[in-house]
Short mmCIF file of C-alpha atoms (C1' of nucleotides) and ligand atoms in Angstrom, two decimals:
data_model
loop_
_atom_site.label_atom_id
_atom_site.label_comp_id
_atom_site.label_asym_id
_atom_site.label_seq_id
_atom_site.Cartn_x
_atom_site.Cartn_y
_atom_site.Cartn_z
CA MET A 1 162.52 94.79 52.39
CA LYS A 2 160.15 95.65 49.62
CA LYS A 3 156.35 95.97 49.91
CA ILE A 4 154.73 92.63 50.30
CA PHE A 5 151.53 93.44 48.40
CA ASN A 6 151.55 93.91 44.71
CA MET A 7 148.24 95.79 44.90
CA SER A 8 149.06 98.80 46.98
CA ASN A 9 146.66 100.70 49.17
CA PRO A 10 147.31 104.41 49.42
CA LYS A 11 146.46 104.48 53.17
CA VAL A 12 149.08 101.70 53.68
CA GLU A 13 151.62 103.59 51.54
CA ARG A 14 151.27 106.68 53.58
CA VAL A 15 151.89 104.93 56.87
CA LEU A 16 154.80 102.87 55.42
CA ALA A 17 156.37 106.20 54.27
CA ASP A 18 155.90 107.62 57.70
CA LEU A 19 157.45 104.48 59.30
CA LYS A 20 160.50 104.85 57.09
CA ARG A 21 160.74 108.48 57.77
CA LEU A 22 161.05 107.67 61.44
CA GLY A 23 163.64 105.01 61.01
CA TYR A 24 161.54 101.95 61.55
CA ARG A 25 162.00 98.88 59.39
CA LEU A 26 159.41 97.90 56.96
CA THR A 27 159.11 94.30 57.94
CA ARG A 28 156.72 91.71 56.57
CA PRO A 29 154.84 91.24 59.98
CA ARG A 30 154.38 95.04 60.35
CA GLN A 31 153.11 95.32 56.86
CA SER A 32 150.59 92.46 57.28
CA VAL A 33 149.09 94.17 60.39
CA LEU A 34 149.06 97.41 58.73
CA GLN A 35 147.33 96.11 55.60
CA VAL A 36 144.58 94.49 57.71
CA LEU A 37 143.99 97.69 59.62
CA MET A 38 143.94 99.86 56.56
CA GLU A 39 141.59 97.66 54.52
CA ALA A 40 139.12 97.26 57.50
CA ASP A 41 135.95 99.47 57.77
CA GLY A 42 135.49 98.97 61.41
CA CYS A 43 137.03 98.16 64.85
CA LEU A 44 139.00 94.98 65.24
CA ARG A 45 140.40 93.30 68.29
CA PRO A 46 144.04 92.20 68.34
CA GLU A 47 143.07 88.55 68.12
CA GLU A 48 141.02 89.32 64.98
CA ILE A 49 143.78 91.38 63.52
CA HIS A 50 146.15 88.49 64.13
CA ALA A 51 143.89 85.94 62.33
CA ARG A 52 143.48 88.16 59.33
CA ALA A 53 147.06 89.35 59.10
CA ARG A 54 148.17 85.67 59.12
CA ARG A 55 146.87 85.44 55.57
CA TYR A 56 149.65 87.75 54.64
CA CYS A 57 152.28 86.65 56.94
CA SER A 58 151.71 83.10 58.17
CA THR A 59 154.38 83.14 60.86
CA LEU A 60 153.02 86.42 62.44
CA GLY A 61 152.92 86.21 66.21
CA LEU A 62 150.12 87.80 68.35
CA VAL A 63 152.90 89.66 70.26
CA THR A 64 153.94 91.53 67.14
CA VAL A 65 150.30 92.48 66.60
CA TYR A 66 150.37 94.25 69.98
CA ARG A 67 153.63 95.71 69.32
CA THR A 68 152.51 97.07 65.96
CA LEU A 69 149.19 98.30 67.33
CA SER A 70 151.07 100.20 70.02
CA LEU A 71 153.40 101.70 67.57
CA LEU A 72 150.67 102.86 65.09
CA SER A 73 148.68 104.25 67.94
CA GLU A 74 151.59 106.30 69.08
CA MET A 75 151.94 107.69 65.51
CA ASP A 76 148.22 108.35 65.65
CA HIS A 77 147.54 106.23 62.48
CA ILE A 78 145.10 104.02 64.42
CA ARG A 79 143.22 104.64 67.53
CA ARG A 80 142.24 102.38 70.39
CA VAL A 81 138.51 102.03 71.12
CA HIS A 82 137.13 100.97 74.50
CA ARG A 83 134.90 98.00 74.48
CA GLU A 84 132.23 97.07 77.13
CA ASP A 85 133.70 93.66 77.75
CA GLY A 86 137.04 95.09 78.95
CA CYS A 87 139.41 94.56 76.10
CA HIS A 88 140.04 97.00 73.31
CA SER A 89 139.56 97.35 69.61
CA TYR A 90 141.57 99.20 67.04
CA ALA A 91 140.61 101.09 63.94
CA ARG A 92 142.11 103.55 61.51
CA THR A 93 142.01 107.05 62.93
CA GLU A 94 139.33 108.17 60.51
CA LEU A 95 136.99 105.46 61.69
CA ALA A 96 137.81 105.35 65.37
CA HIS A 97 135.72 108.24 66.24
CA GLY A 98 132.53 106.42 66.81
CA HIS A 99 130.46 106.90 69.81
CA HIS A 100 128.01 104.56 71.55
CA LEU A 101 124.33 104.44 72.04
CA ILE A 102 123.21 101.92 74.52
CA CYS A 103 119.75 100.64 75.34
CA ARG A 104 119.38 100.29 79.05
CA ASP A 105 116.82 97.58 78.74
CA CYS A 106 118.12 95.20 76.13
CA HIS A 107 121.68 96.35 76.30
CA GLN A 108 121.86 96.76 72.53
CA VAL A 109 124.81 98.88 71.49
CA ILE A 110 124.62 101.08 68.44
CA GLU A 111 127.74 102.78 67.20
CA PHE A 112 127.13 106.24 65.79
CA PRO A 113 129.63 108.06 63.74
CA GLY A 114 131.88 110.80 64.96
CA LEU A 115 130.43 114.26 65.41
CA ASP A 116 132.18 116.97 63.67
CA ASN A 117 130.59 119.52 66.00
CA MET A 118 132.32 117.82 68.99
CA SER A 119 135.02 120.42 68.76
CA THR A 120 132.59 123.29 69.29
CA LEU A 121 131.87 121.58 72.44
CA ILE A 122 135.30 120.75 73.51
CA ASP A 123 137.26 123.79 72.47
CA PRO A 124 135.72 126.23 74.95
CA ILE A 125 136.32 123.81 77.70
CA ALA A 126 139.91 123.33 76.75
CA ARG A 127 140.36 127.11 76.67
CA GLU A 128 138.83 127.61 80.02
CA THR A 129 140.58 124.83 81.93
CA GLY A 130 143.96 124.96 80.15
CA PHE A 131 143.71 121.24 79.53
CA LEU A 132 145.07 119.84 76.35
CA VAL A 133 142.21 117.51 75.42
CA GLU A 134 143.44 114.63 73.39
CA ASP A 135 140.59 112.24 73.38
CA HIS A 136 136.95 112.07 74.34
CA MET A 137 134.43 109.45 75.03
CA LEU A 138 130.72 110.01 74.60
CA GLU A 139 128.22 107.44 75.62
CA LEU A 140 124.40 107.90 75.32
CA VAL A 141 122.06 105.86 77.38
CA GLY A 142 118.34 105.40 76.78
CA LEU A 143 115.74 103.17 75.27
CA CYS A 144 115.85 101.65 71.74
CA PRO A 145 112.60 101.74 69.69
CA VAL A 146 111.74 98.14 70.50
CA CYS A 147 112.14 98.59 74.21
CA GLN A 148 110.23 101.82 74.14
CA GLU A 149 107.19 99.95 72.88
CA LYS A 150 107.62 97.23 75.56
CA VAL A 151 107.44 99.92 78.28
CA GLU A 152 104.44 101.59 76.80
CA ALA A 153 102.64 98.15 76.46
CA MET B 1 122.29 91.57 110.27
CA LYS B 2 122.17 95.08 111.59
CA LYS B 3 124.20 97.74 110.04
CA ILE B 4 127.86 97.66 110.79
CA PHE B 5 128.46 101.39 111.12
CA ASN B 6 127.10 103.36 114.02
CA MET B 7 127.55 106.59 112.20
CA SER B 8 125.25 106.18 109.27
CA ASN B 9 125.57 107.80 105.91
CA PRO B 10 122.24 108.62 104.24
CA LYS B 11 123.58 107.46 100.86
CA VAL B 12 124.44 104.19 102.25
CA GLU B 13 121.03 103.91 104.01
CA ARG B 14 119.30 104.45 100.76
CA VAL B 15 121.11 101.75 98.98
CA LEU B 16 120.76 99.27 101.92
CA ALA B 17 116.99 99.84 101.85
CA ASP B 18 117.03 99.23 98.14
CA LEU B 19 118.98 96.03 98.50
CA LYS B 20 116.53 94.74 101.27
CA ARG B 21 113.61 95.69 99.09
CA LEU B 22 114.94 93.49 96.30
CA GLY B 23 115.61 90.58 98.67
CA TYR B 24 119.37 90.85 98.90
CA ARG B 25 121.02 90.12 102.18
CA LEU B 26 122.60 92.98 104.14
CA THR B 27 126.04 91.40 104.77
CA ARG B 28 128.96 92.80 106.29
CA PRO B 29 131.26 92.51 103.23
CA ARG B 30 128.62 94.19 101.10
CA GLN B 31 128.17 96.99 103.62
CA SER B 32 131.88 97.60 103.77
CA VAL B 33 132.19 98.00 100.03
CA LEU B 34 129.10 100.15 99.85
CA GLN B 35 130.43 102.46 102.67
CA VAL B 36 133.67 103.01 100.84
CA LEU B 37 131.90 103.83 97.63
CA MET B 38 129.52 106.20 99.22
CA GLU B 39 132.02 108.05 101.17
CA ALA B 40 134.46 108.54 98.23
CA ASP B 41 134.36 111.63 96.20
CA GLY B 42 135.94 110.19 93.10
CA CYS B 43 136.66 107.08 91.05
CA LEU B 44 138.15 104.10 92.59
CA ARG B 45 139.47 100.90 91.17
CA PRO B 46 138.42 97.47 92.63
CA GLU B 47 141.80 96.96 94.14
CA GLU B 48 141.57 100.36 95.97
CA ILE B 49 138.05 99.68 97.08
CA HIS B 50 139.22 96.24 98.50
CA ALA B 51 142.02 97.97 100.44
CA ARG B 52 139.76 100.67 101.92
CA ALA B 53 136.89 98.36 102.74
CA ARG B 54 139.19 95.97 104.48
CA ARG B 55 139.29 98.58 107.25
CA TYR B 56 135.57 97.83 107.86
CA CYS B 57 135.69 94.20 107.11
CA SER B 58 139.02 92.65 107.54
CA THR B 59 138.08 89.26 105.91
CA LEU B 60 136.69 90.92 102.80
CA GLY B 61 137.90 89.09 99.58
CA LEU B 62 138.50 90.86 96.36
CA VAL B 63 135.98 88.60 94.76
CA THR B 64 133.24 89.97 96.72
CA VAL B 65 134.29 93.43 95.82
CA TYR B 66 133.85 92.54 92.22
CA ARG B 67 130.51 90.82 92.94
CA THR B 68 129.24 93.84 94.79
CA LEU B 69 130.47 96.30 92.17
CA SER B 70 128.55 94.43 89.61
CA LEU B 71 125.41 94.27 91.66
CA LEU B 72 125.52 97.90 92.47
CA SER B 73 126.15 98.77 88.86
CA GLU B 74 123.07 96.82 87.84
CA MET B 75 121.06 98.77 90.36
CA ASP B 76 122.58 101.97 89.00
CA HIS B 77 123.85 103.17 92.35
CA ILE B 78 127.34 103.24 91.03
CA ARG B 79 128.70 103.52 87.55
CA ARG B 80 131.63 102.11 85.73
CA VAL B 81 134.12 104.53 84.35
CA HIS B 82 136.56 103.55 81.68
CA ARG B 83 140.24 104.10 82.25
CA GLU B 84 143.06 104.64 79.74
CA ASP B 85 145.07 101.65 81.19
CA GLY B 86 142.55 99.14 80.43
CA CYS B 87 140.83 98.40 83.75
CA HIS B 88 137.80 100.20 85.26
CA SER B 89 137.04 102.56 88.06
CA TYR B 90 133.67 102.92 89.88
CA ALA B 91 132.01 105.86 91.31
CA ARG B 92 128.62 106.86 92.88
CA THR B 93 126.15 107.56 90.09
CA GLU B 94 126.03 111.25 91.03
CA LEU B 95 129.64 111.59 90.59
CA ALA B 96 130.03 109.34 87.50
CA HIS B 97 127.15 111.24 85.84
CA GLY B 98 128.75 114.58 85.25
CA HIS B 99 131.09 115.54 82.62
CA HIS B 100 134.68 114.94 83.46
CA LEU B 101 138.01 116.00 82.25
CA ILE B 102 140.69 113.58 83.23
CA CYS B 103 144.40 114.05 83.06
CA ARG B 104 145.96 111.02 81.75
CA ASP B 105 149.24 111.61 83.62
CA CYS B 106 148.33 112.73 87.15
CA HIS B 107 144.76 111.35 86.99
CA GLN B 108 143.38 114.53 88.24
CA VAL B 109 139.62 114.80 87.60
CA ILE B 110 137.96 118.14 86.88
CA GLU B 111 134.35 118.57 86.45
CA PHE B 112 133.69 120.92 83.82
CA PRO B 113 131.01 123.52 83.40
CA GLY B 114 128.03 124.21 81.13
CA LEU B 115 127.18 121.98 78.26
CA ASP B 116 123.86 123.50 77.27
CA ASN B 117 124.66 122.73 73.73
CA MET B 118 124.63 119.06 74.49
CA SER B 119 121.18 118.67 73.03
CA THR B 120 122.21 120.12 69.69
CA LEU B 121 124.49 117.16 69.57
CA ILE B 122 122.12 114.50 70.99
CA ASP B 123 118.90 115.48 69.21
CA PRO B 124 119.96 114.55 65.68
CA ILE B 125 121.20 111.25 66.75
CA ALA B 126 117.96 110.50 68.71
CA ARG B 127 116.01 111.44 65.51
CA GLU B 128 118.13 109.24 63.35
CA THR B 129 118.22 106.21 65.48
CA GLY B 130 114.79 106.31 67.16
CA PHE B 131 116.34 106.01 70.54
CA LEU B 132 114.88 107.78 73.48
CA VAL B 133 118.13 109.27 74.85
CA GLU B 134 117.71 109.57 78.68
CA ASP B 135 121.23 109.95 79.81
CA HIS B 136 124.71 110.71 78.55
CA MET B 137 128.34 110.38 79.69
CA LEU B 138 131.01 112.54 78.34
CA GLU B 139 134.55 112.07 79.29
CA LEU B 140 137.41 114.11 78.06
CA VAL B 141 141.01 112.84 78.47
CA GLY B 142 144.06 114.83 77.94
CA LEU B 143 146.83 116.58 79.82
CA CYS B 144 146.33 119.21 82.58
CA PRO B 145 148.42 122.39 82.47
CA VAL B 146 150.82 121.13 85.05
CA CYS B 147 151.51 117.86 83.24
CA GLN B 148 151.72 119.64 79.86
CA GLU B 149 154.89 121.47 81.34
CA LYS B 150 156.32 118.17 82.66
CA VAL B 151 156.10 116.83 79.05
CA GLU B 152 157.76 119.76 77.47
CA ALA B 153 160.61 119.76 79.98
"C1'" DG C 1 177.45 89.60 50.68
"C1'" DA C 2 178.67 90.81 55.41
"C1'" DC C 3 177.55 93.51 59.40
"C1'" DA C 4 175.09 95.85 63.03
"C1'" DT C 5 171.06 95.73 65.24
"C1'" DA C 6 165.91 96.41 65.09
"C1'" DT C 7 162.43 93.22 65.17
"C1'" DT C 8 160.46 88.97 65.82
"C1'" DG C 9 157.98 84.80 67.97
"C1'" DA C 10 157.75 81.49 71.85
"C1'" DA C 11 157.31 81.11 76.38
"C1'" DA C 12 156.75 82.86 80.75
"C1'" DA C 13 155.12 86.54 83.47
"C1'" DT C 14 151.67 90.09 84.80
"C1'" DC C 15 147.35 91.81 85.65
"C1'" DT C 16 142.48 92.15 85.77
"C1'" DT C 17 138.38 89.61 86.13
"C1'" DT C 18 135.51 85.33 86.43
"C1'" DT C 19 134.33 80.60 87.86
"C1'" DT C 20 134.17 76.84 91.08
"C1'" DC C 21 133.07 75.07 95.21
"C1'" DA C 22 133.10 73.96 100.03
"C1'" DT C 23 132.21 76.76 104.04
"C1'" DT C 24 129.86 80.52 106.51
"C1'" DA C 25 126.37 83.63 107.93
"C1'" DA C 26 121.89 86.32 107.08
"C1'" DT C 27 117.14 85.64 107.28
"C1'" DA C 28 112.85 83.50 108.21
"C1'" DA C 29 110.51 79.89 110.64
"C1'" DT C 30 109.97 77.52 114.78
"C1'" DA D 1 116.86 81.74 121.31
"C1'" DT D 2 117.43 77.53 118.18
"C1'" DT D 3 117.11 75.70 113.91
"C1'" DA D 4 116.57 75.48 109.00
"C1'" DT D 5 117.21 77.41 104.43
"C1'" DT D 6 120.04 78.98 101.23
"C1'" DA D 7 122.22 83.39 99.61
"C1'" DA D 8 126.67 85.03 99.99
"C1'" DT D 9 131.46 84.50 100.88
"C1'" DG D 10 136.66 83.65 100.36
"C1'" DA D 11 140.34 80.71 98.61
"C1'" DA D 12 142.06 78.80 94.90
"C1'" DA D 13 141.98 77.88 90.27
"C1'" DA D 14 140.82 79.44 85.63
"C1'" DA D 15 140.37 82.55 82.14
"C1'" DG D 16 141.58 86.46 79.30
"C1'" DA D 17 144.22 90.19 77.83
"C1'" DT D 18 148.43 92.21 77.57
"C1'" DT D 19 153.53 92.72 78.60
"C1'" DT D 20 158.23 91.13 79.37
"C1'" DT D 21 162.12 88.30 78.45
"C1'" DC D 22 165.41 86.51 75.35
"C1'" DA D 23 167.58 83.85 71.84
"C1'" DA D 24 166.97 83.65 66.89
"C1'" DT D 25 165.95 86.11 62.61
"C1'" DA D 26 165.44 89.50 59.00
"C1'" DT D 27 166.09 94.30 57.57
"C1'" DG D 28 168.76 98.35 56.01
"C1'" DT D 29 173.40 99.82 55.31
"C1'" DC D 30 178.06 99.51 53.77
MN1 MN E 201 134.90 110.82 69.40
MN1 MN E 202 136.79 100.28 79.01
ZN1 ZN E 203 116.44 98.03 73.84
ZN1 ZN E 204 148.05 116.15 85.20
#
DNA sequence: GACATATTGAAAATCTTTTTCATTAATAAT
DNA sequence: ATTATTAATGAAAAAGATTTTCAATATGTC
């Protein structure tokens, strides 16, 4: 099958090539999910991805979304992000490195972008322990500006 | 109700006092869950906690485990730890607070040494966001040396 | 175009967690 | 100790998220 989008996204192209290289078929459902993920600038839940991707492939089933997410995760083109409410979100690997800053009072959650210096922290630990560190999760807890004032008052 | 365990654990005592202070009842089901959590030296899933706590309170329902976990989390006596497979584990705050290195295959948990440079990481974020960062949780996930070999083989 | 089969979607199954609600038991008052 | 109050409990049902099953379909190849 040919690409389903006339206007081509270089990120999408790259993944499509990778899929083909590995012998996977370039189906319309897959392409629709991929397109959504690669044009998004944040984390999306499977349900959201499903809704958006249906605009490109109206017959798309949620099951296929899950299957595609799992495949793209394996290939490390997207990454799964933990959510407080139990389920998961997915984002392009470049974006998925966000960390959380949580206010212990109002429970506000701020995402802050990935830290490049994270590896200066992790590398020595990997070396010492012999672990192959594949992922990390950093969560900061404290008081947001608003709640700091509430406490002072 | 009086305490259900003749041999008393100081950690359990402390939480019981706190519960009483806040007007909660010291029920047998609650005490059994608490006991399990405070005598454990690692993370436990609700199902595991349920199984263990039943030895102290045979009628204990899984629902009550969830309710107690949520209460103790609110009170910050235990902390919820994210798991790769979607569900959550819980551990005493002291245990859950440190930095952990978790093997995604054998689930081994190693506590890893010295992160003095944590503040070089956190300070800029605090400055940018205006948050007062009081606590942090860092979890590294990967493969332990043993499980790396298993994969290679 | 025909073929082989990887992929799909619907439905059912699983699994974790939450809600509902009638019953039970902890605490405080008598 | 007995009783009254009502927070807390457990069973069952519901809610969600994700996975499995399987017959039908669409893709890449010849
Ligand atoms: Mn990260
Ligand atoms: Mn999680
Ligand atoms: Zn706040
Ligand atoms: Zn291991």
